[in-house]
Short mmCIF file of C-alpha atoms and ligand atoms in Angstrom, two decimals:
data_model
loop_
_atom_site.label_atom_id
_atom_site.label_comp_id
_atom_site.label_asym_id
_atom_site.label_seq_id
_atom_site.Cartn_x
_atom_site.Cartn_y
_atom_site.Cartn_z
CA MET A 24 -3.91 -10.63 -22.57
CA ARG A 25 -2.65 -9.24 -25.46
CA ASP A 26 -4.11 -10.31 -29.42
CA ARG A 27 -0.71 -11.24 -31.00
CA GLN A 28 -1.83 -12.10 -33.87
CA ALA A 29 -4.42 -9.56 -34.39
CA GLN A 30 -2.18 -6.93 -34.64
CA ALA A 31 0.84 -8.30 -35.87
CA PRO A 32 2.99 -5.38 -37.59
CA ARG A 33 2.75 -4.04 -41.21
CA GLN A 34 5.44 -5.00 -43.16
CA ASP A 35 5.00 -1.88 -45.96
CA GLY A 36 5.71 1.31 -45.28
CA ASP A 37 6.88 0.64 -41.65
CA SER A 38 9.65 2.56 -40.86
CA GLY A 39 12.85 0.56 -38.62
CA ILE A 40 11.77 1.13 -35.27
CA GLU A 41 8.22 0.37 -36.01
CA ASN A 42 9.03 -3.08 -36.39
CA VAL A 43 10.78 -3.41 -33.46
CA ILE A 44 8.39 -2.20 -31.71
CA SER A 45 5.45 -3.66 -32.92
CA TYR A 46 7.81 -7.01 -32.76
CA LEU A 47 8.19 -6.31 -29.59
CA PHE A 48 4.85 -5.90 -28.64
CA TYR A 49 2.79 -8.16 -30.77
CA GLN A 50 5.59 -11.02 -31.86
CA CYS A 51 8.58 -11.56 -29.17
CA PRO A 52 7.00 -14.23 -26.37
CA MET A 53 6.80 -12.38 -22.87
CA VAL A 54 10.03 -12.82 -21.12
CA GLU A 55 9.87 -13.10 -17.05
CA ARG A 56 12.22 -11.41 -14.76
CA PRO A 57 14.86 -13.61 -13.51
CA ARG A 58 13.68 -15.32 -10.04
CA GLY A 59 14.86 -13.54 -7.67
CA THR A 60 14.85 -9.87 -9.12
CA ARG A 61 13.01 -7.02 -8.79
CA ASP A 62 11.25 -4.23 -11.00
CA LEU A 63 11.04 -1.19 -8.63
CA THR A 64 7.37 1.76 -9.25
CA PRO A 65 8.33 5.03 -8.98
CA GLU A 66 6.81 4.96 -5.61
CA ASP A 67 9.62 2.35 -4.55
CA MET A 68 12.45 4.11 -6.20
CA ALA A 69 11.05 7.13 -4.30
CA LYS A 70 11.31 5.24 -0.77
CA ARG A 71 14.94 4.10 -1.81
CA ARG A 72 16.40 7.69 -3.30
CA TYR A 73 14.87 8.68 0.50
CA VAL A 74 17.41 6.03 2.20
CA LEU A 75 20.12 6.32 -0.06
CA ASP A 76 19.57 10.51 0.27
CA SER A 77 19.77 10.04 3.66
CA ILE A 78 22.50 7.51 3.77
CA ARG A 79 24.85 10.21 2.35
CA ARG A 80 24.39 13.05 3.77
CA ILE A 81 24.79 10.97 6.84
CA SER A 82 28.08 9.42 5.98
CA ASP A 83 29.26 12.96 4.52
CA SER A 84 28.16 14.57 8.21
CA PHE A 85 30.77 12.04 9.35
CA GLY A 86 33.67 12.55 7.11
CA PHE A 87 33.12 9.21 4.81
CA ARG A 88 33.44 9.69 1.08
CA GLU A 89 31.51 7.76 -1.54
CA ILE A 90 33.38 5.45 -4.14
CA ALA A 91 32.47 2.99 -6.31
CA THR A 92 34.14 0.04 -7.82
CA PRO A 93 33.18 -2.29 -10.38
CA THR A 94 29.60 -4.32 -10.68
CA PHE A 95 31.49 -7.54 -11.82
CA GLU A 96 35.20 -8.51 -10.50
CA ASN A 97 37.89 -10.71 -11.62
CA ALA A 98 36.21 -14.49 -9.77
CA GLU A 99 39.20 -14.64 -8.03
CA LEU A 100 39.15 -11.81 -5.58
CA PHE A 101 35.91 -13.12 -4.05
CA ILE A 102 36.95 -16.71 -4.16
CA LEU A 103 40.33 -15.77 -2.33
CA ARG A 104 38.05 -14.29 0.56
CA SER A 105 34.30 -14.14 0.20
CA GLY A 106 33.61 -17.19 2.86
CA PRO A 107 32.26 -20.42 0.83
CA ASP A 108 28.89 -19.63 1.67
CA ILE A 109 28.92 -16.59 -0.55
CA VAL A 110 31.24 -18.21 -2.78
CA ASP A 111 28.66 -21.19 -3.36
CA GLN A 112 26.11 -18.50 -4.30
CA MET A 113 28.17 -16.09 -7.16
CA TYR A 114 27.87 -15.65 -10.46
CA VAL A 115 30.38 -17.05 -11.97
CA PHE A 116 30.72 -16.59 -15.75
CA LYS A 117 33.25 -16.83 -18.99
CA ASP A 118 33.85 -13.58 -20.88
CA LYS A 119 34.85 -14.12 -24.51
CA LYS A 120 38.42 -14.20 -23.91
CA ASP A 121 37.58 -17.26 -21.60
CA ARG A 122 38.24 -14.59 -18.50
CA GLU A 123 36.82 -16.12 -14.94
CA LEU A 124 34.33 -12.91 -13.93
CA ALA A 125 31.65 -12.91 -11.01
CA LEU A 126 28.45 -10.75 -10.53
CA ARG A 127 30.00 -9.08 -6.93
CA PRO A 128 28.24 -10.72 -4.10
CA GLU A 129 29.68 -7.67 -1.76
CA LEU A 130 32.04 -4.91 -1.64
CA THR A 131 34.15 -5.12 0.50
CA ALA A 132 36.78 -7.10 -1.20
CA SER A 133 36.10 -4.81 -4.00
CA VAL A 134 37.23 -1.45 -2.22
CA VAL A 135 40.20 -4.06 -0.12
CA ARG A 136 41.39 -4.51 -4.01
CA PHE A 137 40.97 -0.65 -4.86
CA PHE A 138 42.57 0.25 -1.74
CA LEU A 139 46.03 -2.03 -2.27
CA ALA A 140 46.03 -1.22 -5.85
CA GLU A 141 45.25 2.82 -5.67
CA LEU A 142 44.06 4.09 -2.96
CA LYS A 143 47.24 3.07 -0.40
CA ASN A 144 48.94 6.39 -0.26
CA TYR A 145 45.95 8.32 0.41
CA PRO A 146 46.40 9.93 4.08
CA LYS A 147 44.83 7.73 7.08
CA PRO A 148 42.70 6.65 8.03
CA LEU A 149 40.48 6.59 5.02
CA LYS A 150 36.68 6.76 5.39
CA LEU A 151 35.41 5.13 2.49
CA TYR A 152 31.51 4.67 1.33
CA TYR A 153 29.97 2.62 -1.47
CA LEU A 154 26.54 2.22 -2.75
CA GLY A 155 25.80 -0.80 -5.05
CA ASN A 156 24.14 -3.45 -6.37
CA CYS A 157 25.32 -7.40 -5.40
CA PHE A 158 24.05 -10.93 -6.28
CA ARG A 159 23.84 -13.76 -4.48
CA TYR A 160 21.91 -17.00 -5.52
CA GLU A 161 20.02 -17.16 -2.71
CA ARG A 162 16.80 -18.66 -2.58
CA PRO A 163 14.47 -15.68 -2.73
CA GLN A 164 11.90 -14.68 -0.54
CA LYS A 165 10.66 -10.96 1.13
CA GLY A 166 13.74 -9.39 1.52
CA ARG A 167 15.90 -11.84 0.53
CA TYR A 168 16.97 -11.26 -3.29
CA ARG A 169 19.24 -12.32 -5.67
CA GLU A 170 19.66 -8.86 -6.66
CA PHE A 171 19.64 -6.38 -3.97
CA TYR A 172 21.33 -3.03 -2.92
CA GLN A 173 23.91 -2.48 0.15
CA TYR A 174 25.89 0.61 1.19
CA GLY A 175 28.55 -0.22 2.88
CA ALA A 176 31.56 1.92 4.23
CA GLU A 177 34.91 0.65 6.04
CA LEU A 178 37.18 2.52 8.04
CA ILE A 179 41.17 1.86 7.45
CA GLY A 180 43.91 2.50 8.84
CA GLY A 181 42.77 4.44 12.32
CA LYS A 182 43.35 2.95 16.02
CA PRO A 183 41.07 -0.53 16.74
CA LEU A 184 38.93 1.30 19.83
CA ASP A 185 38.45 4.85 17.53
CA SER A 186 37.85 3.11 14.24
CA ASP A 187 35.61 0.36 15.85
CA ALA A 188 33.60 3.36 18.05
CA GLU A 189 33.11 5.56 15.08
CA LEU A 190 31.79 3.20 12.31
CA ILE A 191 29.51 1.83 14.51
CA ASP A 192 28.80 4.95 15.71
CA LEU A 193 27.46 5.52 12.11
CA ALA A 194 25.38 2.94 11.54
CA MET A 195 23.51 3.63 14.45
CA SER A 196 23.18 7.35 12.98
CA VAL A 197 22.21 5.78 10.19
CA ILE A 198 19.38 3.86 11.63
CA ARG A 199 17.95 6.73 13.96
CA GLY A 200 18.27 9.73 10.45
CA VAL A 201 16.01 7.39 8.12
CA GLY A 202 13.92 7.52 10.71
CA LEU A 203 13.99 3.50 12.06
CA LYS A 204 12.64 3.23 15.56
CA ASN A 205 12.80 -0.23 16.04
CA ALA A 206 16.44 -1.42 16.04
CA VAL A 207 18.59 -3.97 18.11
CA LEU A 208 22.74 -3.64 18.49
CA ARG A 209 24.19 -6.41 18.75
CA VAL A 210 27.81 -6.16 19.49
CA GLY A 211 30.07 -9.55 19.82
CA ASN A 212 34.12 -9.91 19.28
CA ILE A 213 35.03 -12.60 17.14
CA GLY A 214 38.78 -12.25 18.68
CA ILE A 215 37.65 -14.01 21.25
CA LEU A 216 36.81 -17.50 20.27
CA ARG A 217 39.95 -16.79 17.71
CA LYS A 218 41.75 -16.92 20.56
CA LEU A 219 40.22 -19.76 22.29
CA LEU A 220 40.86 -21.89 19.07
CA GLU A 221 44.18 -20.35 18.32
CA GLU A 222 45.67 -23.71 18.73
CA SER A 223 42.89 -26.00 16.18
CA SER A 224 44.25 -26.17 12.20
CA ASP A 225 40.62 -25.59 11.65
CA ILE A 226 39.93 -22.57 12.89
CA LEU A 227 37.58 -21.31 10.16
CA ALA A 228 35.39 -24.81 10.53
CA CYS A 229 35.23 -24.57 13.55
CA LEU A 230 33.84 -20.72 13.46
CA ARG A 231 31.63 -21.75 10.67
CA SER A 232 30.06 -24.53 12.39
CA ILE A 233 29.49 -22.18 15.38
CA SER A 234 27.62 -20.01 13.36
CA THR A 235 25.32 -22.57 11.50
CA GLU A 236 25.19 -24.19 15.16
CA ASN A 237 26.21 -27.31 13.75
CA PHE A 238 27.45 -28.46 17.39
CA ASP A 239 28.33 -32.47 16.36
CA GLU A 240 30.33 -31.12 13.56
CA LEU A 241 32.25 -28.81 16.32
CA SER A 242 32.63 -31.43 18.55
CA SER A 243 33.95 -33.51 15.95
CA LEU A 244 36.57 -30.62 14.79
CA LEU A 245 37.55 -29.75 18.41
CA ALA A 246 38.23 -33.90 19.14
CA LYS A 247 40.13 -34.13 15.92
CA ASN A 248 42.71 -31.04 17.47
CA GLY A 249 42.73 -32.48 20.70
CA LEU A 250 40.61 -29.80 22.42
CA SER A 251 37.25 -31.15 23.30
CA ASP A 252 38.09 -29.99 26.76
CA ILE A 253 37.32 -25.85 25.44
CA GLU A 254 33.40 -27.27 24.01
CA ASP A 255 31.80 -27.06 27.03
CA THR A 256 33.23 -23.07 27.08
CA ILE A 257 32.55 -22.44 23.32
CA LEU A 258 29.06 -24.19 24.08
CA SER A 259 28.05 -21.50 26.90
CA LEU A 260 29.73 -18.88 24.97
CA ALA A 261 27.36 -18.94 22.17
CA LYS A 262 24.55 -19.37 24.15
CA LEU A 263 25.43 -15.50 26.16
CA LYS A 264 23.46 -12.80 24.76
CA GLY A 265 22.13 -9.73 26.53
CA PRO A 266 23.37 -6.55 27.79
CA ASP A 267 25.11 -7.84 30.97
CA VAL A 268 27.02 -10.59 29.86
CA LEU A 269 30.25 -9.40 30.20
CA ASP A 270 31.08 -10.83 33.36
CA GLU A 271 29.99 -14.29 33.12
CA ALA A 272 31.96 -14.28 29.76
CA ARG A 273 35.35 -13.08 31.34
CA ASN A 274 34.38 -16.60 34.04
CA LEU A 275 33.75 -18.88 31.42
CA VAL A 276 37.02 -17.61 28.74
CA GLY A 277 39.17 -17.27 32.36
CA ASP A 278 43.11 -15.88 31.12
CA LYS A 279 42.56 -17.10 27.83
CA ALA A 280 40.86 -14.40 25.92
CA ILE A 281 40.65 -11.91 28.74
CA GLU A 282 41.60 -9.09 26.45
CA GLU A 283 38.99 -9.79 24.12
CA VAL A 284 36.61 -9.36 26.66
CA ASP A 285 37.95 -6.20 27.91
CA TYR A 286 37.98 -4.56 24.59
CA LEU A 287 34.28 -5.48 24.01
CA GLU A 288 33.99 -3.68 27.54
CA THR A 289 35.48 -0.98 26.75
CA LEU A 290 34.09 -0.26 23.35
CA GLY A 291 30.44 -0.69 25.09
CA GLY A 292 31.85 2.16 27.47
CA VAL A 293 32.57 3.94 24.40
CA LEU A 294 29.58 3.79 23.17
CA LYS A 295 27.15 4.29 26.38
CA ASN A 296 29.10 7.90 26.12
CA LEU A 297 28.02 7.93 22.45
CA GLY A 298 24.20 7.92 23.73
CA MET A 299 23.58 4.59 22.48
CA GLU A 300 21.40 2.39 24.93
CA ASN A 301 20.47 -1.36 24.85
CA ILE A 302 23.48 -2.76 23.80
CA GLN A 303 23.43 -6.50 23.41
CA TYR A 304 26.74 -8.26 24.28
CA GLU A 305 26.89 -11.19 22.36
CA PRO A 306 31.20 -12.50 22.81
CA GLY A 307 30.37 -15.40 21.05
CA MET A 308 28.71 -14.06 17.55
CA VAL A 309 30.53 -15.85 14.26
CA ARG A 310 29.70 -13.90 11.31
CA GLY A 311 29.44 -15.14 7.87
CA LEU A 312 32.58 -13.54 5.99
CA ASP A 313 35.99 -15.19 7.32
CA TYR A 314 37.64 -11.95 7.61
CA TYR A 315 36.14 -11.11 10.35
CA THR A 316 39.30 -10.76 12.91
CA GLY A 317 38.04 -8.58 16.30
CA MET A 318 34.55 -6.72 16.57
CA VAL A 319 31.61 -7.57 14.99
CA PHE A 320 28.04 -6.22 15.40
CA GLU A 321 24.78 -6.78 13.12
CA ILE A 322 21.59 -4.41 13.84
CA ASP A 323 18.14 -6.33 13.69
CA CYS A 324 14.84 -4.96 13.53
CA PRO A 325 12.25 -7.23 14.59
CA ASN A 326 9.27 -6.11 12.76
CA LEU A 327 10.48 -7.40 9.43
CA GLY A 328 10.81 -11.19 11.06
CA ALA A 329 12.47 -14.08 9.08
CA GLU A 330 14.87 -11.92 6.88
CA LYS A 331 15.63 -8.75 9.91
CA GLN A 332 19.17 -8.19 9.83
CA VAL A 333 19.57 -5.22 8.13
CA MET A 334 23.65 -4.76 8.84
CA GLY A 335 26.54 -6.57 9.00
CA GLY A 336 29.97 -5.75 10.24
CA GLY A 337 33.40 -5.76 11.78
CA SER A 338 36.76 -4.94 11.75
CA TYR A 339 39.20 -7.20 9.36
CA SER A 340 42.62 -7.99 8.45
CA LEU A 341 41.70 -8.44 4.55
CA ALA A 342 44.43 -6.06 3.68
CA ASP A 343 46.92 -8.54 5.31
CA LEU A 344 45.45 -11.77 3.43
CA LEU A 345 45.42 -10.69 -0.30
CA GLY A 346 49.25 -9.09 0.06
CA GLY A 347 49.16 -6.00 1.34
CA GLU A 348 50.66 -4.49 4.74
CA PRO A 349 48.30 -5.98 8.06
CA ILE A 350 46.54 -2.82 8.01
CA PHE A 351 43.40 -2.22 10.58
CA SER A 352 39.85 -1.78 8.78
CA THR A 353 36.60 -1.81 10.27
CA GLY A 354 33.56 -1.65 8.03
CA PHE A 355 29.61 -2.68 7.60
CA ALA A 356 27.32 -3.70 5.27
CA PHE A 357 23.37 -2.24 5.02
CA GLY A 358 20.76 -3.92 3.03
CA VAL A 359 19.08 -0.96 1.76
CA ASP A 360 16.03 -3.09 0.47
CA ARG A 361 15.69 -4.33 4.64
CA MET A 362 16.03 -0.81 5.18
CA VAL A 363 12.94 -0.08 3.12
CA LEU A 364 10.77 -2.81 4.02
CA ALA A 365 10.99 -2.32 7.38
CA LEU A 366 10.67 1.24 7.59
CA GLU A 367 7.32 0.10 5.54
CA ALA A 368 6.89 -1.79 8.27
CA GLU A 369 7.00 0.77 11.10
CA ASP A 370 4.35 3.32 8.88
CA TYR A 371 7.11 5.10 8.74
CA SER A 372 5.91 8.70 5.92
CA PHE A 373 8.13 8.76 3.15
CA PRO A 374 8.47 12.42 2.59
CA SER A 375 6.82 13.32 -0.93
CA ARG A 376 9.05 13.31 -3.96
CA GLY A 377 5.66 14.59 -5.90
CA LEU A 378 6.36 17.93 -8.29
CA ASP A 379 6.42 20.95 -7.05
CA VAL A 380 3.71 22.49 -9.48
CA TYR A 381 1.91 21.11 -12.54
CA VAL A 382 1.42 23.86 -15.63
CA ILE A 383 -2.38 23.59 -17.11
CA PRO A 384 -3.00 25.86 -20.54
CA ILE A 385 -6.61 26.44 -20.64
CA GLY A 386 -7.04 26.16 -24.62
CA ASP A 387 -4.74 25.56 -27.29
CA SER A 388 -4.06 29.18 -27.75
CA MET A 389 -2.30 29.52 -24.24
CA ARG A 390 0.09 26.29 -25.17
CA GLU A 391 2.99 28.17 -25.67
CA LYS A 392 2.87 30.91 -22.63
CA ALA A 393 2.30 27.78 -20.77
CA MET A 394 5.28 26.09 -22.00
CA GLY A 395 7.31 29.76 -21.07
CA VAL A 396 5.72 29.43 -18.00
CA LEU A 397 6.86 26.05 -17.58
CA LYS A 398 10.84 27.08 -18.37
CA THR A 399 10.97 29.23 -16.48
CA LEU A 400 9.95 27.32 -13.65
CA ARG A 401 12.01 24.69 -14.30
CA GLU A 402 15.88 27.14 -14.73
CA ASN A 403 14.59 28.39 -11.42
CA GLY A 404 15.24 24.88 -9.63
CA PHE A 405 11.36 23.33 -9.62
CA SER A 406 10.29 20.41 -10.51
CA ALA A 407 7.81 21.59 -12.91
CA ASP A 408 5.46 19.16 -15.64
CA MET A 409 2.60 20.45 -17.96
CA ASP A 410 -0.06 19.31 -20.15
CA LEU A 411 1.09 16.84 -22.85
CA VAL A 412 -2.21 14.88 -23.98
CA GLY A 413 -4.29 18.34 -23.93
CA ARG A 414 -6.70 17.45 -21.28
CA GLY A 415 -9.77 19.76 -20.22
CA PRO A 416 -8.71 21.52 -17.08
CA SER A 417 -10.50 18.89 -14.77
CA LYS A 418 -8.88 16.41 -16.47
CA ASN A 419 -5.84 17.93 -15.54
CA LEU A 420 -6.61 18.55 -12.06
CA ASP A 421 -7.35 14.77 -11.71
CA TYR A 422 -3.65 13.89 -13.36
CA ALA A 423 -1.96 16.62 -11.22
CA ASN A 424 -3.16 14.61 -7.92
CA ALA A 425 -2.73 11.34 -9.29
CA VAL A 426 1.08 12.60 -9.82
CA GLY A 427 1.50 14.45 -6.33
CA ALA A 428 1.66 17.87 -7.69
CA LYS A 429 1.92 20.48 -4.82
CA LYS A 430 0.47 23.46 -6.92
CA ALA A 431 -0.72 24.04 -10.92
CA ILE A 432 -1.03 26.62 -12.42
CA PHE A 433 -3.81 27.84 -15.24
CA ALA A 434 -2.42 30.04 -17.32
CA GLY A 435 -5.99 31.14 -18.75
CA GLU A 436 -6.11 33.73 -21.87
CA ASP A 437 -8.43 36.17 -18.85
CA GLU A 438 -5.65 36.24 -16.30
CA TRP A 439 -2.97 36.37 -19.00
CA SER A 440 -4.05 39.57 -20.55
CA ARG A 441 -3.80 40.87 -16.84
CA ASN A 442 -0.13 39.28 -16.52
CA SER A 443 -0.91 37.09 -14.42
CA VAL A 444 -1.74 33.09 -14.07
CA SER A 445 -3.79 31.36 -11.19
CA VAL A 446 -2.01 29.29 -8.78
CA LYS A 447 -4.13 26.45 -7.08
CA ASP A 448 -2.67 25.06 -4.14
CA MET A 449 -3.25 21.03 -4.46
CA GLU A 450 -3.82 20.37 -0.74
CA SER A 451 -5.95 23.60 0.41
CA GLY A 452 -7.31 23.57 -2.67
CA GLU A 453 -7.14 27.67 -1.95
CA GLN A 454 -6.79 29.62 -5.80
CA THR A 455 -5.10 33.12 -6.17
CA ASP A 456 -3.81 35.25 -8.92
CA VAL A 457 -0.52 35.57 -9.22
CA PRO A 458 1.12 38.05 -11.07
CA ILE A 459 3.50 36.54 -13.33
CA ASP A 460 6.85 38.59 -12.71
CA GLN A 461 5.82 37.79 -8.84
CA LEU A 462 5.47 34.12 -9.54
CA ILE A 463 8.97 32.51 -8.60
CA ASP A 464 8.94 34.40 -5.49
CA ALA A 465 5.37 33.19 -4.97
CA LEU A 466 5.91 29.82 -4.93
CA SER A 467 9.23 29.47 -3.38
CA LYS A 468 7.28 31.08 0.05
P1 AMP B 2 26.56 -9.72 4.59
O1 AMP B 2 27.37 -8.75 3.34
O2 AMP B 2 26.18 -11.23 4.33
O3 AMP B 2 27.20 -9.18 5.73
O4 AMP B 2 24.99 -8.46 4.75
C1 AMP B 2 25.44 -7.38 4.79
C2 AMP B 2 23.54 -7.06 4.61
O5 AMP B 2 23.01 -7.43 3.63
C3 AMP B 2 22.37 -8.02 5.61
O6 AMP B 2 22.73 -7.39 7.01
C4 AMP B 2 21.58 -7.74 5.02
O7 AMP B 2 20.35 -6.73 5.10
C5 AMP B 2 22.25 -7.32 3.19
N1 AMP B 2 21.12 -8.36 2.73
C6 AMP B 2 22.00 -9.56 2.99
N2 AMP B 2 21.65 -10.89 1.71
C7 AMP B 2 21.10 -10.06 0.72
C8 AMP B 2 19.97 -10.47 0.18
N3 AMP B 2 19.99 -12.00 -0.33
N4 AMP B 2 18.65 -9.84 -0.22
C9 AMP B 2 18.64 -8.58 0.31
N5 AMP B 2 19.40 -8.46 1.26
C10 AMP B 2 20.87 -8.86 1.62
#
């Protein structure tokens, strides 16, 4: 604990900034991080950056283009369509002009708002992706936070089968591309349940009771709508999970939703042609957000335990619901924090983001020359740093090790008089003299 009393700020002669710093350090009460939020260390951020770089590379390779939307929106946007679970968890606040705003709990609603306002005349299909933080007032635990990071993609205005297949292919390519080995792809079609329930005036409430497995509530909702005869079918569908369950699903739903089951089978065929094995079909899958209308899918990383779902998505007609023309859309959202946790659980060896080069001047007389070397390295695209505290060579090597430098360069008077510096490979320990005019070439090899 810091001794706050003992080190109160000086009153005389302090500059303004010194006073502020003293106040923060010695007088200001320790303010804790809000529950459910995270501080990320440089190591944590390096892992996140690795995942985000992979995501961008793979999404770009599929022809998706990155966009960004605001972190807060008019609360109404989410209240309109994000589904009651998410609305209950929203951070809502009033601004100084009494407008009701919300920190975004998800990004799809924002993307569709953006699409309707500004992007709808772009050539179709529109393939968009985005990365950003989301906020939900949840019960925090490992893998479940109140501020978390999502990667999402939306494909707007394509044909259903091709779009759904393209999107699932992107999701699985991201899983493989970041290096995750243990992931289970589960695919359903919420169109099946919607078709079975189309005569009910409580479709959304019924779907919610299925998704929360509140089957007593489902039973009373069906009875209220005179649909008790389909209760057994729905209960059996909800349990149906596996690679070979589609014939059984067809038998269960009969003519009523046969096309929706067929769609799932055709989609599965396309996915298999794209190299996806072990697809788990869940014809009774319901996802949390109310706006899904067709294919729904999730990816789990079983190593994560309770919070194992790393991705969820499906096709929807949100544009229809927000007042635009009905246009086929399909999208997904990954939890980036969970992707990092899943990689850690698989002992993935993240690429090092350490420094390329650490420059060590031997003695004060060499500082200026070392700074010249540092500048040249940086200008040539190397990540490079230099001793800023005047340590001796061996302490400097310890520091270079601690920050993960790949090479250390000693700038000493002897070598310099021969127009050289000494380059040490931090991994092998090998050290060689390199002429200064060949340094960039030598380090590039
Ligand atoms: P959703 O928008 O609820 O479909 O969530 C999409 C993905 O975001 C999930 O599969 C999770 O990986 C991730 N996610 C959702 N809520 C949280 C949270 N509270 N903390 C961390 N990740 C989350």
